[in-house]
Amino acid sequence: HVRMAAATHESAPKRPIALWERLVMAGASNASAATLTNPLDVVKIRQQLDGELKGRGAARKYPNFASGLVSIVRTEGLMGLYKGILPSVLRELSYSGVRMGLYEPFKELLGATDRANTPLSVKVAAGAMSGTVGASFANPCDLIKIRCQAYQGPGSLGVIDAVKHVVRHEGGVPGLWQGVLPSVQRAALLTATQVPAYDEIKHQCLRRGLASEGLLLHFAASSLAGFLTAMVTNPVDIVKTRMMEQRAAAASSGTAPRYSGALDCLLSTVRNEGPAALWKGAMASWARIGPHTTVSLMVFEGLRSAIGAEAL
């Protein structure tokens, strides 16, 4: 009787998910993950800006993740690790709500009809498309988040103050889209890696009978997807961070911006700091994006289950 009831429950039809529901659930999932991982994101941002263009042997303020964490707490207090939390949450509600929420609609647009047997190439293309749309739309939130997290002065840099400074001194409202090219490139890479990797790993396990749908499978698949995502996206993340911070650094030092564009930033970084500089903050990035990926995808799956919809 129990087995029959379980079988009936499993075979019960799942209700369709409206587009607005996908966007809200994706945004809420990622916002909850960002709240937990903001301290790791602050360390990552500081490491990526550390020793910028000062040569390969230059001393670094944040030589590794642990020392960066300790240094920030010692000089700025525990709240220093939560700098930028408001724009970070706003960014996830907008950017990640769109990039994760539009992943499945884009898969369907590209011809996917069976979620369990969709080709990996279609998943990667759908991820790249949804990431591009999300980053283009939410670039101002990303810019302000980085400015607030990079701020090392007393107290914290407020969101309104950061926005006012950009609009007044860095090209008006269009200044909020500084760094949009590397931001879009990173988002396309990130979403083309993160969500399709999770999707593919999970369904490969299901097809091969290695696991059943549930928390354990969601945890394992999202953890591996998080590692792959951190390694693939770190070089582009370095460029994005430096491009978004350069005008503020130039204004405070009275010098011209360091880079003429994303490619110049990439080449200058490699030329002055060596190829390994493209993976500065990689451990902090993994420490952040790993838990972020795990929490966001598990919460996303949980919310889908709670409303009676099918899993990703």
JSON list of N, CA and C in Angstrom, two decimals, residues 152-180:
[
{"chain": "A", "resi": 152, "resn": "GLN", "atom": "N", "xyz": [37.89, 50.41, 0.91]},
{"chain": "A", "resi": 152, "resn": "GLN", "atom": "CA", "xyz": [38.68, 50.03, 2.08]},
{"chain": "A", "resi": 152, "resn": "GLN", "atom": "C", "xyz": [38.76, 51.14, 3.12]},
{"chain": "A", "resi": 153, "resn": "GLY", "atom": "N", "xyz": [37.94, 52.17, 2.98]},
{"chain": "A", "resi": 153, "resn": "GLY", "atom": "CA", "xyz": [37.94, 53.27, 3.94]},
{"chain": "A", "resi": 153, "resn": "GLY", "atom": "C", "xyz": [37.16, 52.93, 5.18]},
{"chain": "A", "resi": 154, "resn": "PRO", "atom": "N", "xyz": [37.03, 53.89, 6.08]},
{"chain": "A", "resi": 154, "resn": "PRO", "atom": "CA", "xyz": [36.26, 53.66, 7.31]},
{"chain": "A", "resi": 154, "resn": "PRO", "atom": "C", "xyz": [34.78, 53.49, 6.99]},
{"chain": "A", "resi": 155, "resn": "GLY", "atom": "N", "xyz": [34.11, 52.69, 7.80]},
{"chain": "A", "resi": 155, "resn": "GLY", "atom": "CA", "xyz": [32.69, 52.46, 7.56]},
{"chain": "A", "resi": 155, "resn": "GLY", "atom": "C", "xyz": [32.49, 51.71, 6.27]},
{"chain": "A", "resi": 156, "resn": "SER", "atom": "N", "xyz": [31.42, 52.02, 5.57]},
{"chain": "A", "resi": 156, "resn": "SER", "atom": "CA", "xyz": [31.14, 51.36, 4.30]},
{"chain": "A", "resi": 156, "resn": "SER", "atom": "C", "xyz": [30.65, 52.38, 3.28]},
{"chain": "A", "resi": 157, "resn": "LEU", "atom": "N", "xyz": [30.80, 52.05, 2.02]},
{"chain": "A", "resi": 157, "resn": "LEU", "atom": "CA", "xyz": [30.33, 52.92, 0.94]},
{"chain": "A", "resi": 157, "resn": "LEU", "atom": "C", "xyz": [28.87, 52.58, 0.65]},
{"chain": "A", "resi": 158, "resn": "GLY", "atom": "N", "xyz": [28.00, 53.57, 0.81]},
{"chain": "A", "resi": 158, "resn": "GLY", "atom": "CA", "xyz": [26.57, 53.33, 0.61]},
{"chain": "A", "resi": 158, "resn": "GLY", "atom": "C", "xyz": [26.23, 53.19, -0.87]},
{"chain": "A", "resi": 159, "resn": "VAL", "atom": "N", "xyz": [25.16, 52.46, -1.14]},
{"chain": "A", "resi": 159, "resn": "VAL", "atom": "CA", "xyz": [24.72, 52.22, -2.51]},
{"chain": "A", "resi": 159, "resn": "VAL", "atom": "C", "xyz": [24.38, 53.54, -3.21]},
{"chain": "A", "resi": 160, "resn": "ILE", "atom": "N", "xyz": [23.61, 54.39, -2.53]},
{"chain": "A", "resi": 160, "resn": "ILE", "atom": "CA", "xyz": [23.19, 55.67, -3.14]},
{"chain": "A", "resi": 160, "resn": "ILE", "atom": "C", "xyz": [24.41, 56.54, -3.44]},
{"chain": "A", "resi": 161, "resn": "ASP", "atom": "N", "xyz": [25.36, 56.60, -2.49]},
{"chain": "A", "resi": 161, "resn": "ASP", "atom": "CA", "xyz": [26.57, 57.40, -2.69]},
{"chain": "A", "resi": 161, "resn": "ASP", "atom": "C", "xyz": [27.38, 56.87, -3.87]},
{"chain": "A", "resi": 162, "resn": "ALA", "atom": "N", "xyz": [27.47, 55.56, -3.98]},
{"chain": "A", "resi": 162, "resn": "ALA", "atom": "CA", "xyz": [28.23, 54.95, -5.09]},
{"chain": "A", "resi": 162, "resn": "ALA", "atom": "C", "xyz": [27.58, 55.27, -6.43]},
{"chain": "A", "resi": 163, "resn": "VAL", "atom": "N", "xyz": [26.26, 55.18, -6.48]},
{"chain": "A", "resi": 163, "resn": "VAL", "atom": "CA", "xyz": [25.53, 55.49, -7.73]},
{"chain": "A", "resi": 163, "resn": "VAL", "atom": "C", "xyz": [25.71, 56.96, -8.09]},
{"chain": "A", "resi": 164, "resn": "LYS", "atom": "N", "xyz": [25.57, 57.85, -7.11]},
{"chain": "A", "resi": 164, "resn": "LYS", "atom": "CA", "xyz": [25.73, 59.28, -7.36]},
{"chain": "A", "resi": 164, "resn": "LYS", "atom": "C", "xyz": [27.11, 59.60, -7.90]},
{"chain": "A", "resi": 165, "resn": "HIS", "atom": "N", "xyz": [28.14, 58.98, -7.32]},
{"chain": "A", "resi": 165, "resn": "HIS", "atom": "CA", "xyz": [29.52, 59.25, -7.77]},
{"chain": "A", "resi": 165, "resn": "HIS", "atom": "C", "xyz": [29.70, 58.83, -9.22]},
{"chain": "A", "resi": 166, "resn": "VAL", "atom": "N", "xyz": [29.19, 57.68, -9.59]},
{"chain": "A", "resi": 166, "resn": "VAL", "atom": "CA", "xyz": [29.34, 57.20, -10.97]},
{"chain": "A", "resi": 166, "resn": "VAL", "atom": "C", "xyz": [28.61, 58.13, -11.93]},
{"chain": "A", "resi": 167, "resn": "VAL", "atom": "N", "xyz": [27.37, 58.48, -11.60]},
{"chain": "A", "resi": 167, "resn": "VAL", "atom": "CA", "xyz": [26.57, 59.32, -12.50]},
{"chain": "A", "resi": 167, "resn": "VAL", "atom": "C", "xyz": [27.17, 60.71, -12.64]},
{"chain": "A", "resi": 168, "resn": "ARG", "atom": "N", "xyz": [27.69, 61.27, -11.54]},
{"chain": "A", "resi": 168, "resn": "ARG", "atom": "CA", "xyz": [28.22, 62.65, -11.57]},
{"chain": "A", "resi": 168, "resn": "ARG", "atom": "C", "xyz": [29.61, 62.74, -12.18]},
{"chain": "A", "resi": 169, "resn": "HIS", "atom": "N", "xyz": [30.45, 61.74, -11.95]},
{"chain": "A", "resi": 169, "resn": "HIS", "atom": "CA", "xyz": [31.86, 61.86, -12.31]},
{"chain": "A", "resi": 169, "resn": "HIS", "atom": "C", "xyz": [32.35, 60.86, -13.34]},
{"chain": "A", "resi": 170, "resn": "GLU", "atom": "N", "xyz": [31.54, 59.90, -13.75]},
{"chain": "A", "resi": 170, "resn": "GLU", "atom": "CA", "xyz": [32.03, 58.85, -14.63]},
{"chain": "A", "resi": 170, "resn": "GLU", "atom": "C", "xyz": [31.14, 58.63, -15.85]},
{"chain": "A", "resi": 171, "resn": "GLY", "atom": "N", "xyz": [30.60, 59.74, -16.38]},
{"chain": "A", "resi": 171, "resn": "GLY", "atom": "CA", "xyz": [29.90, 59.62, -17.66]},
{"chain": "A", "resi": 171, "resn": "GLY", "atom": "C", "xyz": [28.40, 59.56, -17.59]},
{"chain": "A", "resi": 172, "resn": "GLY", "atom": "N", "xyz": [27.82, 59.96, -16.46]},
{"chain": "A", "resi": 172, "resn": "GLY", "atom": "CA", "xyz": [26.37, 59.96, -16.36]},
{"chain": "A", "resi": 172, "resn": "GLY", "atom": "C", "xyz": [25.81, 58.55, -16.20]},
{"chain": "A", "resi": 173, "resn": "VAL", "atom": "N", "xyz": [24.53, 58.40, -16.53]},
{"chain": "A", "resi": 173, "resn": "VAL", "atom": "CA", "xyz": [23.87, 57.09, -16.39]},
{"chain": "A", "resi": 173, "resn": "VAL", "atom": "C", "xyz": [24.58, 56.00, -17.20]},
{"chain": "A", "resi": 174, "resn": "PRO", "atom": "N", "xyz": [25.06, 56.30, -18.44]},
{"chain": "A", "resi": 174, "resn": "PRO", "atom": "CA", "xyz": [25.80, 55.24, -19.16]},
{"chain": "A", "resi": 174, "resn": "PRO", "atom": "C", "xyz": [27.02, 54.72, -18.41]},
{"chain": "A", "resi": 175, "resn": "GLY", "atom": "N", "xyz": [27.55, 55.52, -17.46]},
{"chain": "A", "resi": 175, "resn": "GLY", "atom": "CA", "xyz": [28.68, 55.08, -16.67]},
{"chain": "A", "resi": 175, "resn": "GLY", "atom": "C", "xyz": [28.37, 53.84, -15.83]},
{"chain": "A", "resi": 176, "resn": "LEU", "atom": "N", "xyz": [27.08, 53.60, -15.59]},
{"chain": "A", "resi": 176, "resn": "LEU", "atom": "CA", "xyz": [26.67, 52.43, -14.82]},
{"chain": "A", "resi": 176, "resn": "LEU", "atom": "C", "xyz": [26.85, 51.14, -15.63]},
{"chain": "A", "resi": 177, "resn": "TRP", "atom": "N", "xyz": [27.12, 51.30, -16.91]},
{"chain": "A", "resi": 177, "resn": "TRP", "atom": "CA", "xyz": [27.37, 50.12, -17.75]},
{"chain": "A", "resi": 177, "resn": "TRP", "atom": "C", "xyz": [28.85, 49.96, -18.08]},
{"chain": "A", "resi": 178, "resn": "GLN", "atom": "N", "xyz": [29.73, 50.58, -17.24]},
{"chain": "A", "resi": 178, "resn": "GLN", "atom": "CA", "xyz": [31.17, 50.32, -17.38]},
{"chain": "A", "resi": 178, "resn": "GLN", "atom": "C", "xyz": [31.43, 48.83, -17.20]},
{"chain": "A", "resi": 179, "resn": "GLY", "atom": "N", "xyz": [32.33, 48.31, -18.00]},
{"chain": "A", "resi": 179, "resn": "GLY", "atom": "CA", "xyz": [32.69, 46.91, -17.84]},
{"chain": "A", "resi": 179, "resn": "GLY", "atom": "C", "xyz": [31.64, 45.94, -18.31]},
{"chain": "A", "resi": 180, "resn": "VAL", "atom": "N", "xyz": [30.65, 46.43, -19.09]},
{"chain": "A", "resi": 180, "resn": "VAL", "atom": "CA", "xyz": [29.55, 45.53, -19.49]},
{"chain": "A", "resi": 180, "resn": "VAL", "atom": "C", "xyz": [30.04, 44.41, -20.40]}
]
